[in-house]
Amino acid sequence: MSDVHYHACTLCEAICGLEIETEHGRVTRIRGDERDPLSRGHICPKALALKDLHEDPDRLRTPARRTASGWAPVSWDEALDEAATRLRALQRAHGHDAVGAYIGNPAVHNHGALLYGPPLLRALRTKNRFSATSVDQLPHQLIARLMYGHQLLLPIPDIDRTRFLLILGANPLVSNGSLMTAPDFKRRMRAIQERGGAVVVIDPRRTETARAADKHLFIKPGTDALLLAALVHVVLADGLAAPGRLAPALAGLERLPALLEAFTPERVAPRVGVAAGELRQLAREFACAPAAVCYGRLGVSTQSFGTLCHWLIGVLNAITGNLDRRGGALMTTPALDARAYTGRGRRGRWRSRVRGLPEFGGELPVAALAEEILTEGDGQVRGLLTIAGNPVLSTPNGRQLERALERLEFMVSIDFYVNETTRHAHLILPPTTPLERDHFDVVFNALAIRNYARYSRAVFDPAPDARHDWQIMLELRTRLERADGPLRGLKARARREVLGRLGPRGLLDLALRTGPYGDGLARAGDGLTLRRLEREVHGLDLGPLLPTLPAGLKTKSGQIELTPEPCLEDLPRLRALLDAPAPAPAETLALIGRRHLRSNNSWLHNSARLVKGKPRCTLLMHPDDATRRGLRDGQPVTVRSRVGELEAPLELSDEMMPGVVSLPHGWGHARPGVSLSVARVHAGVSLNDLTDEQALDPVCGNAAFNATPVHVFAAT
Ligand SMILES: Nc1nc2c(c(=O)[nH]1)N[C@H]1C(S)=C(S)[C@@H](COP(=O)(O)OP(=O)(O)OC[C@H]3O[C@@H](n4cnc5c(=O)[nH]c(N)nc54)[C@H](O)[C@@H]3O)O[C@H]1N2
Ligand SMILES: Nc1nc2c(c(=O)[nH]1)N[C@H]1C(S)=C(S)[C@@H](COP(=O)(O)OP(=O)(O)OC[C@H]3O[C@@H](n4cnc5c(=O)[nH]c(N)nc54)[C@H](O)[C@@H]3O)O[C@H]1N2
Ligand code: SF4
Ligand SMILES: [Mo]
């Protein structure tokens, strides 16, 4: 007899509903849940990797200690005691900042880690906190803070109702959307076209999304802010600005024409590689569409002008009346409003010790992590905690970070794999897998294209003596506090009691009941509670996104800030790019990244079904660039940047813009001590052995991966 369970896929931001059949404690089938109102039965090939992950013999099931003769199992008590004692010992000897922490992407897909991670980090009391945010969406959060007043007030494209979708630097047909939870993006995109709308993609590669769009324009990597400035310029100069209902709430509108006067399509065109006529037409079509939305993602986030790109995207949407409008970009009204529990996004309260990079929301840019470990002196990082992250493969100049990790006096990782990063740990604490735990999407419900909530029960009971992430975090935190002596203060003791007693379920219930759809803790009310949500096993549709502004703004002025100071301060740098002499046809190529439907960042390559087929870790290059260098399709080439070099097979394709090459990120598993038997056979090479830790968006410190200058030549 098989059992049927309804769960969510936790692998990417699309959060597809799953129907999972099990028999005798094993998964026998995973299908899309047709009755899920958001994902409507959609899944992708990665969903089956949840089974592979659960059954993977390489996955750690007990805490492990690194010894001279390999990894040795240790008990939870011993491991947790040792972790807390050694971290605190380093801090006692060298100060709080001697211990650093890095939190990776899967923590965001895990409500236990989201609820129990912050208290653990607070207990560490270190300023050396890092996360995947600064190799990802940091400029989105900064712009949300600057323009709307809160780092999590992120406008979401209303793709189910828009008539014109302008995409820069995103490939949602493969990624299934990011900061835009939009399962089955393909069908939703086709629906835009079927209702007479249009989709335009701006990308240096003719991606899967670009091919399905109505129009694709190549752009020189790293120049999007110029293109966006030209679009805003045309809208303003041609009198097409029509902010509509929100006009009285737009602060600084009158300053924009002068600020962007120089960025005419004619001047911008040669810099970006798009004809002036195309730019004018695009601006006009966007402004004249009945509902339009401009959406930019990783391609415009992880580049040197990331903050300016997101500022100008926000400005373009606002001045054309598409902010907070049906079919434009709207704020969500999530059942659990994380904004109520998260700081608005303060910045610059401290700086990194070595390079002086600014803090944002309590974190420093991860591009500074290696130097903080390698550079001696007061405040040097000597101990590290990593949680659900693989920074050796996912942050710039991974080789340098690898050398740094080797120097640590103590490192502990909460992760179920011995991978490129955790192999350097002294202790690994493995959590349960996604199928062994309940699931609620604190973050992605709040970024979805409809208001939506779902709570899923675990498919399997946790293995005996297994720990959830939240339990590991709570126990580690308790031990860190215990190492400091008896807890002082009523508040601290009460906090510990609450966290321990309520558990994630209790905390979620409280948050839902006091949230926008909650029963307000009234016993007789019929509002949302965890129990009521749990009954909706397929998920609860709370309706399309609704206008919430200006009331929902959190800025001091109560207005939308169209001219935030940090953006204006960075504008001369963009002006300098505009004015720079035209570059000679260079020997160097601009390196960018890419994603594949069967891959998820750095950590699903141990699933045999996902890595089979022809090798995907190739360097894509336009045939003309190859001819110029005397290179042939399929031959091994050396790719060299300022920080390193590697060898990869060459794949020629006219889907690349001439002058641009692409390598996927997340590969490079052939490192000593990596215990991933499948991934090692399909090792590939790491894009981040080439990306430069010095290349940043100076406004926020986000890594500028895109447009890394490289030389490519035949491998010898
Ligand atoms: N050059 C370049 N670099 C990039 C990118 C790029 O496009 N180009 N993309 C960037 C982006 S967008 C991101 S988000 C980052 C990702 O960077 P990271 O978050 O650092 O890395 P991941 O590859 O997501 O690795 C996740 C780790 O978490 C572990 N893990 C998985 N699930 C769980 C869990 O439930 N609990 C715990 N404790 N551990 C778990 C996995 O075993 C793995 O070790 O990479 C960034 N790096
Ligand atoms: N299958 C799969 N899905 C995923 C992931 C995955 O690894 N695999 N990762 C998840 C994560 S963590 C994230 S953050 C999202 C990311 O989601 P997306 O941002 O949609 O995904 P990417 O494929 O990184 O898209 C970035 C695009 O930017 C382009 N690009 C590079 N440089 C530039 C530039 O300078 N300008 C412009 N205009 N474009 C540029 C690239 O060619 C690429 O097409 O995907 C999520 N979904
Ligand atoms: S698109 Fe694929 S990986 Fe993403 S949530 Fe859906 S099934 Fe999972
Ligand atoms: Mo990401």
PDB file of C-alpha atoms and ligand atoms in Angstrom, residues 12 46 105 136 168-172 174-175 178 202-205 207 219 221-222 224 297-300 303 592-593 595-597 599-601 706, ligand 2:
ATOM      1  CA  CYS A  12      14.202  26.803  -5.880  1.00  0.00           C
ATOM      2  CA  LYS A  46      15.012  18.766  -9.983  1.00  0.00           C
ATOM      3  CA  ASN A 105      20.974  30.030   0.208  1.00  0.00           C
ATOM      4  CA  ASP A 136      22.918  37.663  -5.037  1.00  0.00           C
ATOM      5  CA  LEU A 168      16.979  42.283 -17.930  1.00  0.00           C
ATOM      6  CA  GLY A 169      19.533  39.718 -16.807  1.00  0.00           C
ATOM      7  CA  ALA A 170      17.174  36.926 -15.808  1.00  0.00           C
ATOM      8  CA  ASN A 171      16.368  33.580 -17.332  1.00  0.00           C
ATOM      9  CA  PRO A 172      13.133  32.539 -15.634  1.00  0.00           C
ATOM     10  CA  VAL A 174      15.332  27.973 -16.479  1.00  0.00           C
ATOM     11  CA  SER A 175      15.484  29.500 -13.006  1.00  0.00           C
ATOM     12  CA  SER A 178      13.680  34.755  -8.551  1.00  0.00           C
ATOM     13  CA  ILE A 202      17.889  42.006 -22.650  1.00  0.00           C
ATOM     14  CA  ASP A 203      20.758  39.596 -22.130  1.00  0.00           C
ATOM     15  CA  PRO A 204      24.275  39.021 -23.539  1.00  0.00           C
ATOM     16  CA  ARG A 205      23.171  35.455 -24.262  1.00  0.00           C
ATOM     17  CA  THR A 207      18.787  32.350 -23.432  1.00  0.00           C
ATOM     18  CA  ILE A 219      23.746  43.917 -24.313  1.00  0.00           C
ATOM     19  CA  PRO A 221      27.695  42.874 -19.865  1.00  0.00           C
ATOM     20  CA  GLY A 222      27.762  45.406 -17.057  1.00  0.00           C
ATOM     21  CA  ASP A 224      22.545  47.859 -18.169  1.00  0.00           C
ATOM     22  CA  ARG A 297      17.538  39.790 -11.738  1.00  0.00           C
ATOM     23  CA  LEU A 298      20.929  38.189 -11.279  1.00  0.00           C
ATOM     24  CA  GLY A 299      22.481  39.507 -14.485  1.00  0.00           C
ATOM     25  CA  VAL A 300      21.855  43.067 -13.302  1.00  0.00           C
ATOM     26  CA  GLN A 303      27.485  43.489 -11.623  1.00  0.00           C
ATOM     27  CA  ILE A 592      29.354  35.771 -17.482  1.00  0.00           C
ATOM     28  CA  GLY A 593      27.590  32.827 -15.784  1.00  0.00           C
ATOM     29  CA  ARG A 595      22.163  28.240 -14.961  1.00  0.00           C
ATOM     30  CA  HIS A 596      20.737  24.948 -16.152  1.00  0.00           C
ATOM     31  CA  LEU A 597      17.338  23.421 -15.446  1.00  0.00           C
ATOM     32  CA  SER A 599      21.335  22.021 -11.720  1.00  0.00           C
ATOM     33  CA  ASN A 600      20.883  24.020  -8.539  1.00  0.00           C
ATOM     34  CA  ASN A 601      23.751  26.259  -7.543  1.00  0.00           C
ATOM     35  CA  ASN A 706      29.400  39.578 -14.585  1.00  0.00           C
TER      36      ASN A 706
HETATM   37  N1  LIG B   2      17.584  25.496 -12.563  1.00  0.00           N
HETATM   38  C1  LIG B   2      18.009  26.357 -11.646  1.00  0.00           C
HETATM   39  N2  LIG B   2      17.142  27.257 -11.130  1.00  0.00           N
HETATM   40  C2  LIG B   2      17.568  28.137 -10.209  1.00  0.00           C
HETATM   41  C3  LIG B   2      18.893  28.128  -9.704  1.00  0.00           C
HETATM   42  C4  LIG B   2      19.779  27.183 -10.278  1.00  0.00           C
HETATM   43  O1  LIG B   2      20.973  27.124  -9.930  1.00  0.00           O
HETATM   44  N3  LIG B   2      19.307  26.328 -11.238  1.00  0.00           N
HETATM   45  N4  LIG B   2      19.298  29.017  -8.763  1.00  0.00           N
HETATM   46  C5  LIG B   2      18.284  29.767  -8.054  1.00  0.00           C
HETATM   47  C6  LIG B   2      18.857  31.001  -7.518  1.00  0.00           C
HETATM   48  S1  LIG B   2      19.736  30.875  -6.060  1.00  0.00           S
HETATM   49  C7  LIG B   2      18.674  32.216  -8.098  1.00  0.00           C
HETATM   50  S2  LIG B   2      19.267  33.621  -7.342  1.00  0.00           S
HETATM   51  C8  LIG B   2      17.888  32.370  -9.314  1.00  0.00           C
HETATM   52  C9  LIG B   2      18.504  33.301 -10.372  1.00  0.00           C
HETATM   53  O2  LIG B   2      17.562  33.490 -11.347  1.00  0.00           O
HETATM   54  P1  LIG B   2      17.881  34.250 -12.722  1.00  0.00           P
HETATM   55  O3  LIG B   2      18.462  35.567 -12.442  1.00  0.00           O
HETATM   56  O4  LIG B   2      16.664  34.180 -13.553  1.00  0.00           O
HETATM   57  O5  LIG B   2      18.946  33.250 -13.337  1.00  0.00           O
HETATM   58  P2  LIG B   2      20.306  33.371 -14.136  1.00  0.00           P
HETATM   59  O6  LIG B   2      20.367  32.195 -15.010  1.00  0.00           O
HETATM   60  O7  LIG B   2      21.423  33.586 -13.210  1.00  0.00           O
HETATM   61  O8  LIG B   2      20.064  34.627 -15.055  1.00  0.00           O
HETATM   62  C10 LIG B   2      20.941  35.673 -15.180  1.00  0.00           C
HETATM   63  C11 LIG B   2      20.969  36.094 -16.637  1.00  0.00           C
HETATM   64  O9  LIG B   2      21.731  37.278 -16.731  1.00  0.00           O
HETATM   65  C12 LIG B   2      22.485  37.238 -17.895  1.00  0.00           C
HETATM   66  N5  LIG B   2      23.554  38.217 -17.721  1.00  0.00           N
HETATM   67  C13 LIG B   2      24.824  38.067 -17.290  1.00  0.00           C
HETATM   68  N6  LIG B   2      25.448  39.259 -17.242  1.00  0.00           N
HETATM   69  C14 LIG B   2      24.552  40.186 -17.638  1.00  0.00           C
HETATM   70  C15 LIG B   2      24.588  41.608 -17.800  1.00  0.00           C
HETATM   71  O10 LIG B   2      25.574  42.279 -17.531  1.00  0.00           O
HETATM   72  N7  LIG B   2      23.433  42.212 -18.207  1.00  0.00           N
HETATM   73  C16 LIG B   2      22.301  41.522 -18.515  1.00  0.00           C
HETATM   74  N8  LIG B   2      21.234  42.189 -18.937  1.00  0.00           N
HETATM   75  N9  LIG B   2      22.255  40.184 -18.394  1.00  0.00           N
HETATM   76  C17 LIG B   2      23.352  39.536 -17.947  1.00  0.00           C
HETATM   77  C18 LIG B   2      22.907  35.817 -18.052  1.00  0.00           C
HETATM   78  O11 LIG B   2      23.209  35.522 -19.398  1.00  0.00           O
HETATM   79  C19 LIG B   2      21.656  35.078 -17.539  1.00  0.00           C
HETATM   80  O12 LIG B   2      20.800  34.750 -18.603  1.00  0.00           O
HETATM   81  O13 LIG B   2      17.657  31.107  -9.899  1.00  0.00           O
HETATM   82  C20 LIG B   2      17.146  30.148  -8.981  1.00  0.00           C
HETATM   83  N10 LIG B   2      16.686  29.033  -9.739  1.00  0.00           N
END
